[in-house]
mmCIF file of N, CA, C and O and ligand atoms in Angstrom:
data_model
loop_
_atom_site.group_PDB
_atom_site.id
_atom_site.type_symbol
_atom_site.label_atom_id
_atom_site.label_comp_id
_atom_site.label_asym_id
_atom_site.label_seq_id
_atom_site.Cartn_x
_atom_site.Cartn_y
_atom_site.Cartn_z
ATOM 1 N N MET L 946 165.916 115.119 -86.160
ATOM 2 C CA MET L 946 164.474 115.366 -85.916
ATOM 3 C C MET L 946 163.969 116.498 -86.802
ATOM 4 O O MET L 946 164.614 117.552 -86.882
ATOM 5 N N ALA L 947 162.835 116.297 -87.416
ATOM 6 C CA ALA L 947 162.227 117.313 -88.265
ATOM 7 C C ALA L 947 161.761 118.498 -87.429
ATOM 8 O O ALA L 947 161.493 118.292 -86.229
ATOM 9 N N PRO L 948 161.699 119.726 -88.043
ATOM 10 C CA PRO L 948 161.189 120.846 -87.237
ATOM 11 C C PRO L 948 159.728 120.561 -86.760
ATOM 12 O O PRO L 948 159.009 119.813 -87.418
ATOM 13 N N LYS L 949 159.423 121.193 -85.670
ATOM 14 C CA LYS L 949 158.122 120.942 -84.964
ATOM 15 C C LYS L 949 156.927 121.100 -85.936
ATOM 16 O O LYS L 949 156.011 120.240 -85.908
ATOM 17 N N ASP L 950 156.954 122.051 -86.848
ATOM 18 C CA ASP L 950 155.788 122.285 -87.699
ATOM 19 C C ASP L 950 155.608 121.243 -88.750
ATOM 20 O O ASP L 950 154.694 121.207 -89.502
ATOM 21 N N GLN L 951 156.649 120.376 -88.875
ATOM 22 C CA GLN L 951 156.547 119.301 -89.893
ATOM 23 C C GLN L 951 156.259 117.899 -89.253
ATOM 24 O O GLN L 951 156.084 116.921 -89.970
ATOM 25 N N GLN L 952 156.190 117.850 -87.932
ATOM 26 C CA GLN L 952 155.942 116.596 -87.269
ATOM 27 C C GLN L 952 154.453 116.348 -87.231
ATOM 28 O O GLN L 952 153.651 117.263 -87.109
ATOM 29 N N PRO L 953 154.017 115.067 -87.319
ATOM 30 C CA PRO L 953 152.633 114.805 -87.184
ATOM 31 C C PRO L 953 152.107 115.163 -85.795
ATOM 32 O O PRO L 953 152.823 114.978 -84.812
ATOM 33 N N GLN L 954 150.895 115.752 -85.720
ATOM 34 C CA GLN L 954 150.315 116.121 -84.426
ATOM 35 C C GLN L 954 149.871 114.838 -83.760
ATOM 36 O O GLN L 954 149.313 113.904 -84.440
ATOM 37 N N ARG L 955 149.998 114.748 -82.489
ATOM 38 C CA ARG L 955 149.564 113.603 -81.710
ATOM 39 C C ARG L 955 148.438 114.016 -80.749
ATOM 40 O O ARG L 955 148.436 115.087 -80.241
ATOM 41 N N GLY L 956 147.468 113.092 -80.640
ATOM 42 C CA GLY L 956 146.442 113.280 -79.641
ATOM 43 C C GLY L 956 145.478 114.361 -79.934
ATOM 44 O O GLY L 956 144.754 114.854 -79.062
ATOM 45 N N VAL L 957 145.414 114.763 -81.192
ATOM 46 C CA VAL L 957 144.481 115.807 -81.605
ATOM 47 C C VAL L 957 143.448 115.238 -82.548
ATOM 48 O O VAL L 957 143.807 114.724 -83.549
ATOM 49 N N MET L 958 142.219 115.273 -82.163
ATOM 50 C CA MET L 958 141.111 114.840 -82.995
ATOM 51 C C MET L 958 140.855 115.926 -84.078
ATOM 52 O O MET L 958 140.511 117.053 -83.695
ATOM 53 N N GLU L 959 141.121 115.575 -85.308
ATOM 54 C CA GLU L 959 141.045 116.646 -86.360
ATOM 55 C C GLU L 959 139.615 116.968 -86.767
ATOM 56 O O GLU L 959 139.267 118.062 -87.065
ATOM 57 N N LYS L 960 138.750 115.871 -86.853
ATOM 58 C CA LYS L 960 137.371 116.086 -87.218
ATOM 59 C C LYS L 960 136.494 115.372 -86.234
ATOM 60 O O LYS L 960 136.838 114.360 -85.703
ATOM 61 N N THR L 961 135.331 115.950 -86.034
ATOM 62 C CA THR L 961 134.364 115.227 -85.197
ATOM 63 C C THR L 961 133.795 114.114 -86.097
ATOM 64 O O THR L 961 133.567 114.338 -87.232
ATOM 65 N N ARG L 962 133.660 112.942 -85.434
ATOM 66 C CA ARG L 962 133.178 111.817 -86.216
ATOM 67 C C ARG L 962 131.736 111.471 -85.777
ATOM 68 O O ARG L 962 131.419 111.538 -84.612
ATOM 69 N N GLN L 963 130.912 111.153 -86.784
ATOM 70 C CA GLN L 963 129.532 110.758 -86.432
ATOM 71 C C GLN L 963 129.630 109.408 -85.819
ATOM 72 O O GLN L 963 130.076 108.452 -86.415
ATOM 73 N N LYS L 964 129.145 109.339 -84.545
ATOM 74 C CA LYS L 964 129.235 108.065 -83.829
ATOM 75 C C LYS L 964 127.999 107.198 -84.059
ATOM 76 O O LYS L 964 127.981 106.046 -83.896
ATOM 77 N N THR L 965 126.921 107.851 -84.446
ATOM 78 C CA THR L 965 125.657 107.080 -84.623
ATOM 79 C C THR L 965 125.404 106.872 -86.134
ATOM 80 O O THR L 965 125.838 107.669 -86.942
ATOM 81 N N THR L 966 124.788 105.758 -86.395
ATOM 82 C CA THR L 966 124.347 105.533 -87.760
ATOM 83 C C THR L 966 122.815 105.444 -87.736
ATOM 84 O O THR L 966 122.252 104.949 -86.843
ATOM 85 N N LYS L 967 122.207 105.989 -88.829
ATOM 86 C CA LYS L 967 120.741 106.003 -88.932
ATOM 87 C C LYS L 967 120.350 104.548 -89.175
ATOM 88 O O LYS L 967 120.945 103.895 -89.980
ATOM 89 N N PRO L 968 119.253 104.098 -88.510
ATOM 90 C CA PRO L 968 118.804 102.745 -88.783
ATOM 91 C C PRO L 968 118.182 102.671 -90.192
ATOM 92 O O PRO L 968 117.589 103.701 -90.618
ATOM 93 N N SER L 969 118.287 101.561 -90.881
ATOM 94 C CA SER L 969 117.629 101.399 -92.140
ATOM 95 C C SER L 969 116.132 101.481 -91.879
ATOM 96 O O SER L 969 115.667 100.920 -90.899
ATOM 97 N N MET L 970 115.384 102.038 -92.778
ATOM 98 C CA MET L 970 113.921 102.153 -92.595
ATOM 99 C C MET L 970 113.237 101.198 -93.537
ATOM 100 O O MET L 970 113.722 100.918 -94.659
ATOM 101 N N TYR L 971 112.061 100.722 -93.109
ATOM 102 C CA TYR L 971 111.282 99.744 -93.882
ATOM 103 C C TYR L 971 109.856 100.206 -94.038
ATOM 104 O O TYR L 971 109.263 100.732 -93.143
ATOM 105 N N LYS L 972 109.412 100.120 -95.287
ATOM 106 C CA LYS L 972 108.029 100.423 -95.629
ATOM 107 C C LYS L 972 107.153 99.253 -95.235
ATOM 108 O O LYS L 972 107.421 98.102 -95.695
ATOM 109 N N VAL L 973 106.047 99.515 -94.504
ATOM 110 C CA VAL L 973 105.094 98.471 -94.215
ATOM 111 C C VAL L 973 103.847 98.696 -95.137
ATOM 112 O O VAL L 973 103.268 99.765 -95.108
ATOM 113 N N PHE L 974 103.516 97.653 -95.871
ATOM 114 C CA PHE L 974 102.373 97.741 -96.827
ATOM 115 C C PHE L 974 101.266 96.846 -96.334
ATOM 116 O O PHE L 974 101.497 95.723 -95.853
ATOM 117 N N LEU L 975 100.020 97.327 -96.493
ATOM 118 C CA LEU L 975 98.825 96.493 -96.329
ATOM 119 C C LEU L 975 98.456 95.944 -97.674
ATOM 120 O O LEU L 975 98.592 96.601 -98.665
ATOM 121 N N LEU L 976 98.002 94.704 -97.669
ATOM 122 C CA LEU L 976 97.635 94.030 -98.898
ATOM 123 C C LEU L 976 96.110 93.834 -98.943
ATOM 124 O O LEU L 976 95.481 93.556 -97.947
ATOM 125 N N ASN L 977 95.543 93.948 -100.156
ATOM 126 C CA ASN L 977 94.104 93.787 -100.268
ATOM 127 C C ASN L 977 93.714 92.312 -100.260
ATOM 128 O O ASN L 977 94.546 91.403 -100.519
ATOM 129 N N ASP L 978 92.507 92.013 -99.844
ATOM 130 C CA ASP L 978 91.897 90.720 -100.006
ATOM 131 C C ASP L 978 90.390 90.906 -100.120
ATOM 132 O O ASP L 978 89.945 92.014 -99.978
ATOM 133 N N ASP L 979 89.692 89.779 -100.366
ATOM 134 C CA ASP L 979 88.241 89.929 -100.624
ATOM 135 C C ASP L 979 87.363 89.774 -99.394
ATOM 136 O O ASP L 979 86.156 89.942 -99.482
ATOM 137 N N TYR L 980 87.985 89.461 -98.257
ATOM 138 C CA TYR L 980 87.230 89.033 -97.116
ATOM 139 C C TYR L 980 87.268 89.988 -95.904
ATOM 140 O O TYR L 980 86.317 90.091 -95.106
ATOM 141 N N THR L 981 88.439 90.619 -95.705
ATOM 142 C CA THR L 981 88.550 91.545 -94.556
ATOM 143 C C THR L 981 87.653 92.718 -94.791
ATOM 144 O O THR L 981 87.576 93.287 -95.869
ATOM 145 N N THR L 982 86.894 93.112 -93.721
ATOM 146 C CA THR L 982 85.986 94.271 -93.896
ATOM 147 C C THR L 982 86.713 95.560 -93.934
ATOM 148 O O THR L 982 87.822 95.683 -93.323
ATOM 149 N N MET L 983 86.142 96.485 -94.618
ATOM 150 C CA MET L 983 86.713 97.836 -94.701
ATOM 151 C C MET L 983 86.896 98.439 -93.279
ATOM 152 O O MET L 983 87.881 99.103 -92.963
ATOM 153 N N GLU L 984 85.857 98.281 -92.475
ATOM 154 C CA GLU L 984 85.889 98.812 -91.091
ATOM 155 C C GLU L 984 87.071 98.265 -90.324
ATOM 156 O O GLU L 984 87.706 99.016 -89.603
ATOM 157 N N PHE L 985 87.358 96.984 -90.486
ATOM 158 C CA PHE L 985 88.432 96.376 -89.708
ATOM 159 C C PHE L 985 89.776 96.962 -90.166
ATOM 160 O O PHE L 985 90.648 97.255 -89.355
ATOM 161 N N VAL L 986 89.945 97.170 -91.487
ATOM 162 C CA VAL L 986 91.213 97.705 -92.005
ATOM 163 C C VAL L 986 91.400 99.122 -91.508
ATOM 164 O O VAL L 986 92.498 99.504 -91.085
ATOM 165 N N VAL L 987 90.333 99.889 -91.440
ATOM 166 C CA VAL L 987 90.384 101.316 -90.959
ATOM 167 C C VAL L 987 90.803 101.312 -89.457
ATOM 168 O O VAL L 987 91.651 102.010 -89.007
ATOM 169 N N GLU L 988 90.206 100.360 -88.713
ATOM 170 C CA GLU L 988 90.543 100.213 -87.293
ATOM 171 C C GLU L 988 91.985 99.887 -87.098
ATOM 172 O O GLU L 988 92.691 100.438 -86.195
ATOM 173 N N ILE L 989 92.545 98.967 -87.877
ATOM 174 C CA ILE L 989 93.965 98.559 -87.802
ATOM 175 C C ILE L 989 94.855 99.789 -88.069
ATOM 176 O O ILE L 989 95.873 99.993 -87.417
ATOM 177 N N LEU L 990 94.478 100.519 -89.149
ATOM 178 C CA LEU L 990 95.295 101.704 -89.516
ATOM 179 C C LEU L 990 95.294 102.777 -88.430
ATOM 180 O O LEU L 990 96.285 103.443 -88.172
ATOM 181 N N GLU L 991 94.177 102.839 -87.707
ATOM 182 C CA GLU L 991 94.085 103.833 -86.595
ATOM 183 C C GLU L 991 94.882 103.276 -85.357
ATOM 184 O O GLU L 991 95.670 104.014 -84.815
ATOM 185 N N ARG L 992 94.609 102.032 -85.003
ATOM 186 C CA ARG L 992 95.180 101.527 -83.760
ATOM 187 C C ARG L 992 96.660 101.169 -83.882
ATOM 188 O O ARG L 992 97.444 101.444 -82.959
ATOM 189 N N ILE L 993 97.076 100.547 -84.976
ATOM 190 C CA ILE L 993 98.451 100.084 -85.083
ATOM 191 C C ILE L 993 99.384 101.079 -85.739
ATOM 192 O O ILE L 993 100.520 101.241 -85.441
ATOM 193 N N PHE L 994 98.762 101.854 -86.702
ATOM 194 C CA PHE L 994 99.624 102.755 -87.444
ATOM 195 C C PHE L 994 99.369 104.241 -87.159
ATOM 196 O O PHE L 994 99.976 105.127 -87.801
ATOM 197 N N GLY L 995 98.549 104.511 -86.148
ATOM 198 C CA GLY L 995 98.357 105.871 -85.616
ATOM 199 C C GLY L 995 97.751 106.832 -86.611
ATOM 200 O O GLY L 995 97.954 108.058 -86.517
ATOM 201 N N LYS L 996 96.958 106.324 -87.575
ATOM 202 C CA LYS L 996 96.328 107.229 -88.550
ATOM 203 C C LYS L 996 95.043 107.800 -87.943
ATOM 204 O O LYS L 996 94.365 107.169 -87.110
ATOM 205 N N SER L 997 94.695 108.977 -88.437
ATOM 206 C CA SER L 997 93.343 109.531 -88.133
ATOM 207 C C SER L 997 92.309 108.703 -88.919
ATOM 208 O O SER L 997 92.685 108.027 -89.818
ATOM 209 N N LYS L 998 91.045 108.855 -88.566
ATOM 210 C CA LYS L 998 89.947 108.173 -89.298
ATOM 211 C C LYS L 998 89.965 108.521 -90.759
ATOM 212 O O LYS L 998 89.859 107.629 -91.630
ATOM 213 N N VAL L 999 90.222 109.786 -91.076
ATOM 214 C CA VAL L 999 90.164 110.220 -92.495
ATOM 215 C C VAL L 999 91.349 109.629 -93.261
ATOM 216 O O VAL L 999 91.176 109.087 -94.319
ATOM 217 N N GLU L 1000 92.598 109.691 -92.675
ATOM 218 C CA GLU L 1000 93.797 109.124 -93.274
ATOM 219 C C GLU L 1000 93.620 107.594 -93.483
ATOM 220 O O GLU L 1000 93.934 107.073 -94.533
ATOM 221 N N ALA L 1001 93.119 106.954 -92.410
ATOM 222 C CA ALA L 1001 92.951 105.506 -92.428
ATOM 223 C C ALA L 1001 92.016 105.103 -93.551
ATOM 224 O O ALA L 1001 92.249 104.091 -94.261
ATOM 225 N N THR L 1002 90.917 105.858 -93.682
ATOM 226 C CA THR L 1002 89.951 105.541 -94.747
ATOM 227 C C THR L 1002 90.561 105.706 -96.121
ATOM 228 O O THR L 1002 90.342 104.864 -97.038
ATOM 229 N N GLN L 1003 91.348 106.770 -96.307
ATOM 230 C CA GLN L 1003 92.003 106.982 -97.591
ATOM 231 C C GLN L 1003 92.998 105.874 -97.931
ATOM 232 O O GLN L 1003 93.022 105.352 -99.036
ATOM 233 N N VAL L 1004 93.808 105.459 -96.915
ATOM 234 C CA VAL L 1004 94.752 104.342 -97.197
ATOM 235 C C VAL L 1004 94.027 103.065 -97.486
ATOM 236 O O VAL L 1004 94.347 102.324 -98.431
ATOM 237 N N MET L 1005 92.981 102.750 -96.697
ATOM 238 C CA MET L 1005 92.183 101.525 -96.912
ATOM 239 C C MET L 1005 91.632 101.491 -98.334
ATOM 240 O O MET L 1005 91.661 100.516 -99.011
ATOM 241 N N LEU L 1006 91.009 102.642 -98.780
ATOM 242 C CA LEU L 1006 90.457 102.649 -100.121
ATOM 243 C C LEU L 1006 91.524 102.524 -101.218
ATOM 244 O O LEU L 1006 91.304 101.908 -102.195
ATOM 245 N N HIS L 1007 92.702 103.127 -100.941
ATOM 246 C CA HIS L 1007 93.824 102.946 -101.895
ATOM 247 C C HIS L 1007 94.195 101.483 -102.046
ATOM 248 O O HIS L 1007 94.395 100.979 -103.182
ATOM 249 N N VAL L 1008 94.256 100.757 -100.876
ATOM 250 C CA VAL L 1008 94.609 99.342 -100.906
ATOM 251 C C VAL L 1008 93.467 98.559 -101.654
ATOM 252 O O VAL L 1008 93.761 97.688 -102.469
ATOM 253 N N HIS L 1009 92.266 98.885 -101.320
ATOM 254 C CA HIS L 1009 91.103 98.203 -101.965
ATOM 255 C C HIS L 1009 91.097 98.340 -103.483
ATOM 256 O O HIS L 1009 90.846 97.416 -104.200
ATOM 257 N N ARG L 1010 91.504 99.498 -103.928
ATOM 258 C CA ARG L 1010 91.500 99.787 -105.367
ATOM 259 C C ARG L 1010 92.777 99.336 -106.092
ATOM 260 O O ARG L 1010 92.741 99.023 -107.326
ATOM 261 N N ASN L 1011 93.927 99.376 -105.356
ATOM 262 C CA ASN L 1011 95.200 99.160 -106.048
ATOM 263 C C ASN L 1011 95.952 97.884 -105.630
ATOM 264 O O ASN L 1011 96.973 97.573 -106.138
ATOM 265 N N GLY L 1012 95.394 97.234 -104.625
ATOM 266 C CA GLY L 1012 95.994 95.966 -104.201
ATOM 267 C C GLY L 1012 96.974 96.017 -103.080
ATOM 268 O O GLY L 1012 97.238 95.042 -102.411
ATOM 269 N N LYS L 1013 97.525 97.199 -102.851
ATOM 270 C CA LYS L 1013 98.526 97.336 -101.889
ATOM 271 C C LYS L 1013 98.726 98.836 -101.502
ATOM 272 O O LYS L 1013 98.499 99.699 -102.367
ATOM 273 N N GLY L 1014 99.068 99.136 -100.302
ATOM 274 C CA GLY L 1014 99.221 100.549 -99.901
ATOM 275 C C GLY L 1014 100.071 100.749 -98.729
ATOM 276 O O GLY L 1014 100.191 99.835 -97.854
ATOM 277 N N LEU L 1015 100.749 101.852 -98.606
ATOM 278 C CA LEU L 1015 101.700 102.175 -97.542
ATOM 279 C C LEU L 1015 100.964 102.485 -96.218
ATOM 280 O O LEU L 1015 100.178 103.441 -96.178
ATOM 281 N N ALA L 1016 101.294 101.730 -95.175
ATOM 282 C CA ALA L 1016 100.732 101.993 -93.848
ATOM 283 C C ALA L 1016 101.667 102.851 -93.024
ATOM 284 O O ALA L 1016 101.205 103.611 -92.184
ATOM 285 N N GLY L 1017 102.978 102.669 -93.227
ATOM 286 C CA GLY L 1017 103.973 103.460 -92.455
ATOM 287 C C GLY L 1017 105.383 103.080 -92.777
ATOM 288 O O GLY L 1017 105.611 102.024 -93.451
ATOM 289 N N ILE L 1018 106.331 103.845 -92.258
ATOM 290 C CA ILE L 1018 107.790 103.593 -92.488
ATOM 291 C C ILE L 1018 108.438 103.559 -91.090
ATOM 292 O O ILE L 1018 108.327 104.528 -90.340
ATOM 293 N N TYR L 1019 109.171 102.487 -90.753
ATOM 294 C CA TYR L 1019 109.744 102.277 -89.451
ATOM 295 C C TYR L 1019 111.097 101.583 -89.540
ATOM 296 O O TYR L 1019 111.373 100.889 -90.460
ATOM 297 N N PRO L 1020 111.853 101.677 -88.408
ATOM 298 C CA PRO L 1020 113.043 100.813 -88.332
ATOM 299 C C PRO L 1020 112.573 99.344 -88.308
ATOM 300 O O PRO L 1020 111.446 99.078 -87.942
ATOM 301 N N ARG L 1021 113.494 98.459 -88.590
ATOM 302 C CA ARG L 1021 113.111 97.084 -88.852
ATOM 303 C C ARG L 1021 112.369 96.385 -87.705
ATOM 304 O O ARG L 1021 111.293 95.785 -87.951
ATOM 305 N N ASP L 1022 112.858 96.557 -86.434
ATOM 306 C CA ASP L 1022 112.157 95.813 -85.380
ATOM 307 C C ASP L 1022 110.745 96.362 -85.131
ATOM 308 O O ASP L 1022 109.841 95.583 -84.779
ATOM 309 N N ILE L 1023 110.568 97.653 -85.311
ATOM 310 C CA ILE L 1023 109.203 98.224 -85.146
ATOM 311 C C ILE L 1023 108.304 97.788 -86.280
ATOM 312 O O ILE L 1023 107.144 97.421 -86.007
ATOM 313 N N ALA L 1024 108.796 97.807 -87.463
ATOM 314 C CA ALA L 1024 108.026 97.276 -88.617
ATOM 315 C C ALA L 1024 107.596 95.852 -88.390
ATOM 316 O O ALA L 1024 106.437 95.514 -88.581
ATOM 317 N N GLU L 1025 108.509 94.999 -87.948
ATOM 318 C CA GLU L 1025 108.218 93.585 -87.703
ATOM 319 C C GLU L 1025 107.188 93.417 -86.638
ATOM 320 O O GLU L 1025 106.256 92.578 -86.736
ATOM 321 N N THR L 1026 107.294 94.214 -85.571
ATOM 322 C CA THR L 1026 106.323 94.135 -84.472
ATOM 323 C C THR L 1026 104.887 94.551 -84.964
ATOM 324 O O THR L 1026 103.911 93.852 -84.643
ATOM 325 N N LYS L 1027 104.804 95.597 -85.726
ATOM 326 C CA LYS L 1027 103.540 96.067 -86.246
ATOM 327 C C LYS L 1027 102.880 95.028 -87.177
ATOM 328 O O LYS L 1027 101.696 94.734 -87.066
ATOM 329 N N ILE L 1028 103.707 94.405 -88.005
ATOM 330 C CA ILE L 1028 103.179 93.377 -88.843
ATOM 331 C C ILE L 1028 102.668 92.162 -88.044
ATOM 332 O O ILE L 1028 101.584 91.647 -88.327
ATOM 333 N N ALA L 1029 103.407 91.798 -87.024
ATOM 334 C CA ALA L 1029 102.929 90.655 -86.173
ATOM 335 C C ALA L 1029 101.654 91.038 -85.445
ATOM 336 O O ALA L 1029 100.761 90.196 -85.359
ATOM 337 N N GLN L 1030 101.542 92.285 -85.044
ATOM 338 C CA GLN L 1030 100.309 92.765 -84.382
ATOM 339 C C GLN L 1030 99.094 92.701 -85.327
ATOM 340 O O GLN L 1030 98.023 92.246 -84.976
ATOM 341 N N VAL L 1031 99.348 93.121 -86.551
ATOM 342 C CA VAL L 1031 98.268 93.095 -87.550
ATOM 343 C C VAL L 1031 97.846 91.707 -87.825
ATOM 344 O O VAL L 1031 96.601 91.358 -87.814
ATOM 345 N N HIS L 1032 98.783 90.786 -88.072
ATOM 346 C CA HIS L 1032 98.476 89.385 -88.410
ATOM 347 C C HIS L 1032 97.724 88.711 -87.203
ATOM 348 O O HIS L 1032 96.765 87.975 -87.400
ATOM 349 N N SER L 1033 98.184 89.025 -85.978
ATOM 350 C CA SER L 1033 97.552 88.452 -84.839
ATOM 351 C C SER L 1033 96.125 88.949 -84.646
ATOM 352 O O SER L 1033 95.172 88.114 -84.455
ATOM 353 N N LEU L 1034 95.903 90.251 -84.726
ATOM 354 C CA LEU L 1034 94.550 90.803 -84.631
ATOM 355 C C LEU L 1034 93.642 90.294 -85.759
ATOM 356 O O LEU L 1034 92.478 89.978 -85.489
ATOM 357 N N ALA L 1035 94.172 90.203 -86.954
ATOM 358 C CA ALA L 1035 93.394 89.705 -88.068
ATOM 359 C C ALA L 1035 92.955 88.260 -87.842
ATOM 360 O O ALA L 1035 91.779 87.907 -87.962
ATOM 361 N N ARG L 1036 93.918 87.426 -87.432
ATOM 362 C CA ARG L 1036 93.643 86.002 -87.191
ATOM 363 C C ARG L 1036 92.605 85.853 -86.087
ATOM 364 O O ARG L 1036 91.622 85.143 -86.257
ATOM 365 N N ASP L 1037 92.742 86.617 -85.036
ATOM 366 C CA ASP L 1037 91.798 86.586 -83.880
ATOM 367 C C ASP L 1037 90.356 86.928 -84.306
ATOM 368 O O ASP L 1037 89.433 86.510 -83.731
ATOM 369 N N ASN L 1038 90.279 87.790 -85.347
ATOM 370 C CA ASN L 1038 88.987 88.212 -85.848
ATOM 371 C C ASN L 1038 88.504 87.493 -87.063
ATOM 372 O O ASN L 1038 87.498 87.809 -87.661
ATOM 373 N N GLY L 1039 89.281 86.459 -87.452
ATOM 374 C CA GLY L 1039 88.873 85.594 -88.581
ATOM 375 C C GLY L 1039 89.049 86.259 -89.931
ATOM 376 O O GLY L 1039 88.393 85.848 -90.929
ATOM 377 N N PHE L 1040 89.964 87.227 -90.044
ATOM 378 C CA PHE L 1040 90.232 87.837 -91.351
ATOM 379 C C PHE L 1040 91.577 87.430 -91.875
ATOM 380 O O PHE L 1040 92.538 87.273 -91.086
ATOM 381 N N PRO L 1041 91.753 87.347 -93.247
ATOM 382 C CA PRO L 1041 92.994 86.954 -93.821
ATOM 383 C C PRO L 1041 93.930 88.096 -94.093
ATOM 384 O O PRO L 1041 94.898 87.964 -94.856
ATOM 385 N N LEU L 1042 93.677 89.291 -93.507
ATOM 386 C CA LEU L 1042 94.446 90.511 -93.821
ATOM 387 C C LEU L 1042 95.934 90.267 -93.651
ATOM 388 O O LEU L 1042 96.358 89.719 -92.646
ATOM 389 N N LYS L 1043 96.723 90.650 -94.621
ATOM 390 C CA LYS L 1043 98.177 90.480 -94.612
ATOM 391 C C LYS L 1043 98.881 91.822 -94.854
ATOM 392 O O LYS L 1043 98.348 92.722 -95.503
ATOM 393 N N CYS L 1044 100.069 91.953 -94.282
ATOM 394 C CA CYS L 1044 100.941 93.045 -94.637
ATOM 395 C C CYS L 1044 102.375 92.524 -94.828
ATOM 396 O O CYS L 1044 102.679 91.422 -94.403
ATOM 397 N N ASP L 1045 103.133 93.344 -95.542
ATOM 398 C CA ASP L 1045 104.506 92.950 -95.738
ATOM 399 C C ASP L 1045 105.390 94.179 -95.623
ATOM 400 O O ASP L 1045 104.882 95.318 -95.413
ATOM 401 N N MET L 1046 106.699 94.004 -95.631
ATOM 402 C CA MET L 1046 107.614 95.115 -95.505
ATOM 403 C C MET L 1046 108.698 95.047 -96.560
ATOM 404 O O MET L 1046 109.018 93.941 -97.063
ATOM 405 N N GLU L 1047 109.265 96.165 -96.869
ATOM 406 C CA GLU L 1047 110.331 96.265 -97.919
ATOM 407 C C GLU L 1047 111.263 97.378 -97.467
ATOM 408 O O GLU L 1047 110.852 98.423 -97.015
ATOM 409 N N LYS L 1048 112.577 97.097 -97.588
ATOM 410 C CA LYS L 1048 113.567 98.061 -97.241
ATOM 411 C C LYS L 1048 113.372 99.332 -98.121
ATOM 412 O O LYS L 1048 113.133 99.247 -99.321
ATOM 413 N N GLU L 1049 113.406 100.500 -97.416
ATOM 414 C CA GLU L 1049 113.171 101.733 -98.152
ATOM 415 C C GLU L 1049 114.224 102.007 -99.239
ATOM 416 O O GLU L 1049 115.382 101.754 -99.010
HETATM 417 N N1 TYC G 2328 88.691 94.444 -100.294
HETATM 418 C C1 TYC G 2328 88.120 94.477 -98.977
HETATM 419 C C2 TYC G 2328 86.602 94.473 -99.166
HETATM 420 O O1 TYC G 2328 86.074 94.775 -100.192
HETATM 421 C C3 TYC G 2328 88.516 95.651 -98.153
HETATM 422 C C4 TYC G 2328 90.000 95.658 -97.856
HETATM 423 C C5 TYC G 2328 90.746 96.848 -97.911
HETATM 424 C C6 TYC G 2328 90.657 94.489 -97.434
HETATM 425 C C7 TYC G 2328 92.098 96.875 -97.631
HETATM 426 C C8 TYC G 2328 92.040 94.527 -97.118
HETATM 427 O O2 TYC G 2328 94.084 95.718 -96.903
HETATM 428 C C9 TYC G 2328 92.743 95.664 -97.248
HETATM 429 N N2 TYC G 2328 85.886 94.198 -98.040
#
C-alpha cells in the first residue's frame, strides 16, 4: 500500500462545479413594411417589448429607415412568445407587421 499522502483522495469535491448553464439568447427584430402605421409599431414596442414611448419611437424610426431593428433580446421561448404576440396583434388589426429572431 502506498503511503497515505500518495493515495487518491476519496469523497472530496475538489472544485465547485457550475450546475446551471446560461440559456442561449435570441435577438428579436422588427421588420419594416409599407402598410403598418407608425403608431401601431410604437404601441407594440411599448406593450410587448416594454419600451418607453421615446425608446419605442426611436426603434420604430430606425426600422422605418433601415428595414430592420432590434426590439429586444430574450431566451428562446420568450422570444418565440413575443413574436407570436406581435403577429397575432398585427393580424387582428389588419397589418402585415412581421418580426423574426436570430441567435445572439
Ligand atoms: N414604414 C411604415 C410606414 O411608413 C412604418 C413602419 C415602421 C412599419 C416600422 C413597420 O416595423 C415597422 N407607415
